[in-house]
Amino acid sequence: MSPYETLLAEAHGRPFAAIVGWPVEHSRSPALHGFWLKQQNVDGHYGRLPVEPKRPALEALVAFLKRTPNARGCNLTLPHKIDIMPLLDRIHPEAVRIGAVNTVIKQADGSLEGRNSDGFGFLSALQEGAPDWRAASGPVVVLGAGGAARAVISTLMQAGVPELRLINRTQSSAIDLGVAFAPKDGRRIAVERWDERAAMLDGATLLVNTTSLGMKGQPPLDLDLTGLPRGAVVDDIVYIPLETPLLAAARARGHRCIDGLGMLLHQGRMGFEAWFGRKVAVSAEQRQAVMAA
Ligand SMILES: NC(=O)c1ccc[n+]([C@@H]2O[C@H](COP(=O)([O-])OP(=O)(O)OC[C@H]3O[C@@H](n4cnc5c(N)ncnc54)[C@H](OP(=O)(O)O)[C@@H]3O)[C@@H](O)[C@H]2O)c1
């Protein structure tokens, strides 16, 4: 059976969506949407669809979503978030701003709209974990300039951060993002050097790790937190493991810490609500269910 046939068999005529990536076996999305399907008593399905990183494979995905009556859409993960964009009928302005799509919604007329909920997920998790943190209250440090950084930087600038210090191993990628997301109102995205990262923590209200350092199979993020003000929030969007070495070190210094699972769960709300027509909330029970999976 092809992955499409498997997905159709699992859905068994019910409305369905899926996580699309290459690979997708490791994805937590089926667990998080599976929790909501059960909780909301929705007779639907959320599966996995491995799709090769080639244009014909993405074209086949788009054709499949359009011709299959019970297909409601999909989530996209690496490496498809940008390559899918020209194949969709409409891109939501937020996804245009971020420059990537992580959620595809099939409209009533069968057309496909691309959206991005990563920024919403990031900000929702931050607000949940640090409700009194205010974007306007001071400088923010963001480490990393990959795909996830785009949503984080765009969202922080939209939220009103006065100064964002952007630091990436490959400085040219940070410069590109600094240009892409620089607001026209005089606020700054300052691109700093990777080996200067510890010195850049001075006066920051928030430190965000968007690099893959600290993730299972990757080295830990090597960062001396001594210069970070005690009141600063530390947010690591890596979610495998949940307690990264960065968060463990920050917690030991008394910082408020936010792990990557909240962002993952909150970003899922937009897709679920559009595909299955139910408003959902993130809960401790869902966290437990996804962690157990
Ligand atoms: N919580 C969530 O919902 C969520 C959502 C999306 C992603 N994530 C997580 O965020 C992380 C990044 O994802 P992504 O999609 O942005 O990946 P990506 O596009 O591949 O970017 C990887 C980033 O990590 C940096 N990096 C990798 N290895 C490094 C090293 N040895 N030293 C210094 N920097 C290094 C890269 O720097 P260079 O540019 O120098 O290579 C780049 O900035 C992953 O752990 C992913 O699981 C979480």
Short mmCIF file of C-alpha atoms and ligand atoms in Angstrom, two decimals:
data_model
loop_
_atom_site.label_atom_id
_atom_site.label_comp_id
_atom_site.label_asym_id
_atom_site.label_seq_id
_atom_site.Cartn_x
_atom_site.Cartn_y
_atom_site.Cartn_z
CA MET A 1 0.00 0.00 0.00
CA SER A 2 1.21 3.52 -0.75
CA PRO A 3 1.24 6.04 2.11
CA TYR A 4 -1.85 7.66 0.52
CA GLU A 5 -3.73 4.34 0.47
CA THR A 6 -2.74 3.70 4.08
CA LEU A 7 -4.00 7.11 5.14
CA LEU A 8 -7.30 6.63 3.28
CA ALA A 9 -7.75 3.20 4.85
CA GLU A 10 -7.10 4.63 8.34
CA ALA A 11 -9.52 7.50 7.73
CA HIS A 12 -12.18 5.06 6.57
CA GLY A 13 -14.36 7.73 4.96
CA ARG A 14 -14.12 10.10 7.94
CA PRO A 15 -12.82 13.67 7.63
CA PHE A 16 -9.05 13.66 8.02
CA ALA A 17 -5.85 15.67 8.08
CA ALA A 18 -2.22 14.58 8.38
CA ILE A 19 1.28 15.69 9.13
CA VAL A 20 3.31 15.81 5.91
CA GLY A 21 7.09 15.71 6.01
CA TRP A 22 10.20 13.73 5.17
CA PRO A 23 10.55 11.96 7.52
CA VAL A 24 7.34 12.04 9.61
CA GLU A 25 7.72 9.00 11.87
CA HIS A 26 9.05 11.11 14.77
CA SER A 27 6.22 13.69 14.62
CA ARG A 28 4.16 14.36 17.78
CA SER A 29 1.31 15.91 15.74
CA PRO A 30 -0.79 12.70 15.51
CA ALA A 31 -0.68 12.44 19.32
CA LEU A 32 -1.70 16.06 19.88
CA HIS A 33 -4.54 16.03 17.33
CA GLY A 34 -5.54 12.50 18.38
CA PHE A 35 -6.03 13.83 21.91
CA TRP A 36 -8.40 16.56 20.70
CA LEU A 37 -10.31 14.20 18.38
CA LYS A 38 -11.05 11.94 21.34
CA GLN A 39 -11.67 14.77 23.81
CA GLN A 40 -14.09 16.50 21.42
CA ASN A 41 -15.74 13.26 20.36
CA VAL A 42 -15.04 14.06 16.71
CA ASP A 43 -15.37 11.16 14.29
CA GLY A 44 -12.27 12.07 12.30
CA HIS A 45 -8.67 11.04 11.77
CA TYR A 46 -5.21 12.63 11.84
CA GLY A 47 -2.44 10.56 10.26
CA ARG A 48 1.09 10.72 8.90
CA LEU A 49 2.04 11.19 5.27
CA PRO A 50 5.67 10.85 4.21
CA VAL A 51 6.19 13.01 1.10
CA GLU A 52 9.54 13.21 -0.64
CA PRO A 53 11.21 16.61 -0.99
CA LYS A 54 10.60 16.83 -4.77
CA ARG A 55 8.24 19.12 -6.63
CA PRO A 56 6.28 16.28 -8.32
CA ALA A 57 5.71 14.68 -4.90
CA LEU A 58 4.34 17.96 -3.53
CA GLU A 59 2.17 18.39 -6.64
CA ALA A 60 0.78 14.89 -6.02
CA LEU A 61 0.00 15.88 -2.42
CA VAL A 62 -1.92 18.97 -3.56
CA ALA A 63 -3.87 16.93 -6.14
CA PHE A 64 -4.67 14.30 -3.50
CA LEU A 65 -5.99 16.87 -1.02
CA LYS A 66 -8.14 18.49 -3.70
CA ARG A 67 -9.68 15.34 -5.19
CA THR A 68 -10.32 13.49 -1.90
CA PRO A 69 -13.70 14.63 -0.53
CA ASN A 70 -12.96 13.83 3.13
CA ALA A 71 -9.46 15.40 3.10
CA ARG A 72 -9.58 18.62 5.16
CA GLY A 73 -5.94 19.68 4.87
CA CYS A 74 -2.59 18.98 6.46
CA ASN A 75 0.29 20.23 8.56
CA LEU A 76 3.72 20.59 6.99
CA THR A 77 7.04 20.03 8.62
CA LEU A 78 10.63 19.88 7.33
CA PRO A 79 11.51 20.20 4.52
CA HIS A 80 8.26 21.34 2.86
CA LYS A 81 7.23 24.58 4.59
CA ILE A 82 8.53 26.88 1.84
CA ASP A 83 8.38 24.65 -1.27
CA ILE A 84 4.62 24.09 -0.87
CA MET A 85 3.84 27.80 -1.13
CA PRO A 86 3.70 28.27 -4.94
CA LEU A 87 1.43 25.22 -5.27
CA LEU A 88 -1.37 26.55 -3.04
CA ASP A 89 -4.29 28.70 -4.19
CA ARG A 90 -3.94 31.33 -1.47
CA ILE A 91 -1.42 32.20 1.23
CA HIS A 92 -2.68 33.88 4.38
CA PRO A 93 -0.95 37.26 5.02
CA GLU A 94 0.62 35.95 8.27
CA ALA A 95 2.26 33.08 6.34
CA VAL A 96 3.43 35.56 3.67
CA ARG A 97 5.00 37.66 6.43
CA ILE A 98 6.76 34.66 7.99
CA GLY A 99 7.66 33.23 4.58
CA ALA A 100 6.55 29.66 5.30
CA VAL A 101 3.39 27.54 5.57
CA ASN A 102 2.84 24.93 8.29
CA THR A 103 -0.93 24.42 7.93
CA VAL A 104 -3.05 23.84 4.81
CA ILE A 105 -6.81 24.32 5.04
CA LYS A 106 -9.16 23.06 2.32
CA GLN A 107 -11.86 25.65 1.70
CA ALA A 108 -15.52 24.93 0.96
CA ASP A 109 -14.85 25.43 -2.77
CA GLY A 110 -12.03 22.85 -2.69
CA SER A 111 -9.21 25.38 -2.95
CA LEU A 112 -6.24 25.20 -0.59
CA GLU A 113 -5.12 27.99 1.72
CA GLY A 114 -1.68 28.02 3.35
CA ARG A 115 -1.33 29.45 6.84
CA ASN A 116 1.37 29.63 9.47
CA SER A 117 0.53 29.00 13.13
CA ASP A 118 4.09 28.68 14.50
CA GLY A 119 4.25 32.34 15.56
CA PHE A 120 0.83 32.10 17.23
CA GLY A 121 1.97 28.91 18.99
CA PHE A 122 5.20 30.52 20.14
CA LEU A 123 3.50 33.65 21.52
CA SER A 124 0.65 31.71 23.16
CA ALA A 125 3.12 29.44 24.98
CA LEU A 126 5.18 32.47 26.06
CA GLN A 127 2.10 34.28 27.36
CA GLU A 128 0.95 31.16 29.16
CA GLY A 129 4.32 30.53 30.82
CA ALA A 130 5.20 34.18 31.55
CA PRO A 131 1.90 36.12 31.62
CA ASP A 132 3.54 39.29 32.96
CA TRP A 133 6.32 39.42 30.32
CA ARG A 134 5.79 42.44 28.08
CA ALA A 135 7.24 42.68 24.60
CA ALA A 136 7.84 46.40 24.96
CA SER A 137 9.80 46.10 28.21
CA GLY A 138 13.29 45.62 26.78
CA PRO A 139 15.72 43.85 24.46
CA VAL A 140 15.23 40.24 23.43
CA VAL A 141 17.92 37.75 22.33
CA VAL A 142 17.10 35.16 19.67
CA LEU A 143 19.58 32.40 18.85
CA GLY A 144 19.22 30.76 15.44
CA ALA A 145 18.20 31.84 11.95
CA GLY A 146 16.59 28.71 10.53
CA GLY A 147 12.95 28.04 9.64
CA ALA A 148 11.58 28.25 13.17
CA ALA A 149 13.44 31.51 13.82
CA ARG A 150 11.46 33.20 11.03
CA ALA A 151 8.16 32.72 12.88
CA VAL A 152 9.69 33.67 16.24
CA ILE A 153 11.38 36.86 14.98
CA SER A 154 8.40 37.97 12.92
CA THR A 155 6.05 37.44 15.88
CA LEU A 156 8.29 39.19 18.43
CA MET A 157 8.67 42.23 16.18
CA GLN A 158 4.90 42.31 15.56
CA ALA A 159 4.39 42.09 19.34
CA GLY A 160 6.40 45.32 19.79
CA VAL A 161 9.87 44.24 20.97
CA PRO A 162 12.00 47.44 20.94
CA GLU A 163 15.30 45.70 20.13
CA LEU A 164 15.98 42.15 18.96
CA ARG A 165 19.53 40.78 19.07
CA LEU A 166 19.80 38.03 16.52
CA ILE A 167 22.68 35.59 16.76
CA ASN A 168 23.38 32.63 14.50
CA ARG A 169 26.39 30.42 13.81
CA THR A 170 26.16 31.33 10.12
CA GLN A 171 25.99 35.09 10.39
CA SER A 172 24.88 35.64 6.79
CA SER A 173 21.58 33.82 7.49
CA ALA A 174 20.98 36.12 10.46
CA ILE A 175 21.70 39.16 8.30
CA ASP A 176 19.13 37.92 5.74
CA LEU A 177 16.48 37.56 8.45
CA GLY A 178 17.44 40.88 9.99
CA VAL A 179 16.75 42.53 6.65
CA ALA A 180 13.56 40.55 5.98
CA PHE A 181 11.97 41.31 9.35
CA ALA A 182 13.30 44.80 10.11
CA PRO A 183 10.34 47.04 10.87
CA LYS A 184 10.16 50.41 9.17
CA ASP A 185 9.51 52.24 12.44
CA GLY A 186 13.07 52.58 13.73
CA ARG A 187 13.11 49.55 16.04
CA ARG A 188 16.24 47.42 15.66
CA ILE A 189 17.15 43.88 14.71
CA ALA A 190 20.83 43.85 15.64
CA VAL A 191 22.76 40.93 14.14
CA GLU A 192 25.54 39.87 16.49
CA ARG A 193 28.39 37.37 16.20
CA TRP A 194 27.96 33.79 17.43
CA ASP A 195 31.09 33.90 19.61
CA GLU A 196 29.80 37.09 21.26
CA ARG A 197 26.53 35.45 22.31
CA ALA A 198 27.16 35.46 26.08
CA ALA A 199 27.95 39.20 26.07
CA MET A 200 24.68 39.92 24.23
CA LEU A 201 22.55 38.73 27.17
CA ASP A 202 23.11 41.96 29.09
CA GLY A 203 19.81 43.69 29.85
CA ALA A 204 17.67 41.13 27.97
CA THR A 205 14.12 40.40 29.13
CA LEU A 206 13.83 37.22 27.08
CA LEU A 207 16.23 34.65 25.62
CA VAL A 208 14.89 32.32 22.93
CA ASN A 209 16.75 29.33 21.54
CA THR A 210 15.53 28.46 18.06
CA THR A 211 18.64 26.49 17.08
CA SER A 212 18.53 22.71 17.10
CA LEU A 213 21.26 22.65 19.76
CA GLY A 214 20.06 20.77 22.84
CA MET A 215 17.77 18.58 20.75
CA LYS A 216 18.17 14.81 21.07
CA GLY A 217 21.17 13.75 18.97
CA GLN A 218 22.61 17.29 18.89
CA PRO A 219 25.23 18.84 21.15
CA PRO A 220 23.94 21.08 23.94
CA LEU A 221 23.86 24.86 23.47
CA ASP A 222 27.06 26.18 24.99
CA LEU A 223 26.06 29.48 26.58
CA ASP A 224 27.22 31.14 29.80
CA LEU A 225 24.10 32.69 31.35
CA THR A 226 25.97 34.82 33.91
CA GLY A 227 25.14 38.07 32.11
CA LEU A 228 21.42 37.38 31.78
CA PRO A 229 19.29 39.43 34.21
CA ARG A 230 17.59 37.19 36.80
CA GLY A 231 14.15 38.40 35.77
CA ALA A 232 14.62 37.33 32.15
CA VAL A 233 12.45 34.56 30.71
CA VAL A 234 14.24 31.67 28.95
CA ASP A 235 12.34 29.97 26.14
CA ASP A 236 13.76 26.92 24.37
CA ILE A 237 11.57 25.81 21.46
CA VAL A 238 13.33 22.43 21.24
CA TYR A 239 10.83 19.84 22.53
CA ILE A 240 12.82 16.61 22.44
CA PRO A 241 13.85 16.56 25.26
CA LEU A 242 11.55 18.97 27.07
CA GLU A 243 14.16 19.88 29.67
CA THR A 244 17.15 20.86 27.52
CA PRO A 245 20.52 21.59 29.13
CA LEU A 246 19.79 25.30 28.50
CA LEU A 247 16.52 25.15 30.43
CA ALA A 248 18.10 23.11 33.24
CA ALA A 249 20.86 25.72 33.61
CA ALA A 250 18.36 28.59 33.46
CA ARG A 251 16.06 26.96 36.01
CA ALA A 252 19.01 26.47 38.36
CA ARG A 253 19.62 30.25 38.17
CA GLY A 254 15.97 30.93 38.98
CA HIS A 255 14.79 32.06 35.52
CA ARG A 256 11.26 31.43 34.39
CA CYS A 257 11.53 28.71 31.73
CA ILE A 258 9.33 27.80 28.79
CA ASP A 259 9.79 24.52 26.94
CA GLY A 260 8.98 23.79 23.29
CA LEU A 261 5.94 21.61 23.84
CA GLY A 262 3.62 24.54 24.55
CA MET A 263 4.48 26.10 21.17
CA LEU A 264 3.84 22.80 19.43
CA LEU A 265 0.47 22.28 21.11
CA HIS A 266 -0.77 25.86 20.61
CA GLN A 267 0.23 25.93 16.92
CA GLY A 268 -2.03 22.90 16.41
CA ARG A 269 -5.18 24.75 17.47
CA MET A 270 -5.59 26.69 14.22
CA GLY A 271 -5.55 23.59 12.03
CA PHE A 272 -7.79 21.51 14.28
CA GLU A 273 -10.43 24.24 14.53
CA ALA A 274 -10.50 24.74 10.75
CA TRP A 275 -10.48 21.04 9.79
CA PHE A 276 -12.86 19.68 12.39
CA GLY A 277 -14.92 22.74 13.35
CA ARG A 278 -14.34 22.62 17.12
CA LYS A 279 -12.63 25.21 19.31
CA VAL A 280 -9.94 23.57 21.42
CA ALA A 281 -7.63 24.54 24.26
CA VAL A 282 -4.23 23.31 25.38
CA SER A 283 -4.35 21.47 28.71
CA ALA A 284 -2.11 19.65 31.18
CA GLU A 285 -3.85 16.38 30.19
CA GLN A 286 -2.93 16.93 26.55
CA ARG A 287 0.68 17.67 27.52
CA GLN A 288 0.78 14.39 29.44
CA ALA A 289 -0.75 12.46 26.54
CA VAL A 290 1.74 13.87 24.02
CA MET A 291 4.68 13.32 26.35
CA ALA A 292 3.59 9.73 26.91
CA ALA A 293 3.41 9.21 23.13
N1 LIG B 1 8.29 23.84 19.54
C1 LIG B 1 7.88 23.88 18.28
O1 LIG B 1 6.69 23.92 17.96
C2 LIG B 1 8.92 23.91 17.20
C3 LIG B 1 8.59 24.32 15.90
C4 LIG B 1 9.58 24.33 14.92
C5 LIG B 1 10.87 23.92 15.24
N2 LIG B 1 11.15 23.52 16.53
C6 LIG B 1 12.52 23.10 16.89
O2 LIG B 1 13.40 24.17 16.61
C7 LIG B 1 14.67 23.69 16.23
C8 LIG B 1 15.10 24.35 14.92
O3 LIG B 1 14.19 24.00 13.90
P1 LIG B 1 14.28 24.68 12.44
O4 LIG B 1 13.13 24.15 11.68
O5 LIG B 1 14.45 26.13 12.56
O6 LIG B 1 15.65 24.03 11.89
P2 LIG B 1 16.62 24.62 10.77
O7 LIG B 1 15.88 25.45 9.81
O8 LIG B 1 17.40 23.45 10.29
O9 LIG B 1 17.61 25.60 11.58
C9 LIG B 1 18.58 25.07 12.48
C10 LIG B 1 19.21 26.21 13.26
O10 LIG B 1 20.11 25.63 14.25
C11 LIG B 1 21.43 26.12 14.03
N3 LIG B 1 22.42 25.08 14.32
C12 LIG B 1 22.35 23.77 13.96
N4 LIG B 1 23.46 23.11 14.40
C13 LIG B 1 24.24 24.04 15.02
C14 LIG B 1 25.50 23.99 15.68
N5 LIG B 1 26.20 22.84 15.80
N6 LIG B 1 25.99 25.13 16.23
C15 LIG B 1 25.30 26.31 16.14
N7 LIG B 1 24.10 26.41 15.53
C16 LIG B 1 23.57 25.29 14.98
C17 LIG B 1 21.47 26.52 12.58
O11 LIG B 1 22.54 27.43 12.38
P3 LIG B 1 23.23 27.59 10.93
O12 LIG B 1 22.34 28.55 10.16
O13 LIG B 1 24.57 28.12 11.23
O14 LIG B 1 23.25 26.22 10.32
C18 LIG B 1 20.09 27.15 12.41
O15 LIG B 1 20.04 28.44 12.97
C19 LIG B 1 14.52 22.16 16.15
O16 LIG B 1 14.99 21.59 17.35
C20 LIG B 1 13.03 21.96 16.02
O17 LIG B 1 12.59 20.73 16.55
C21 LIG B 1 10.22 23.52 17.50
#
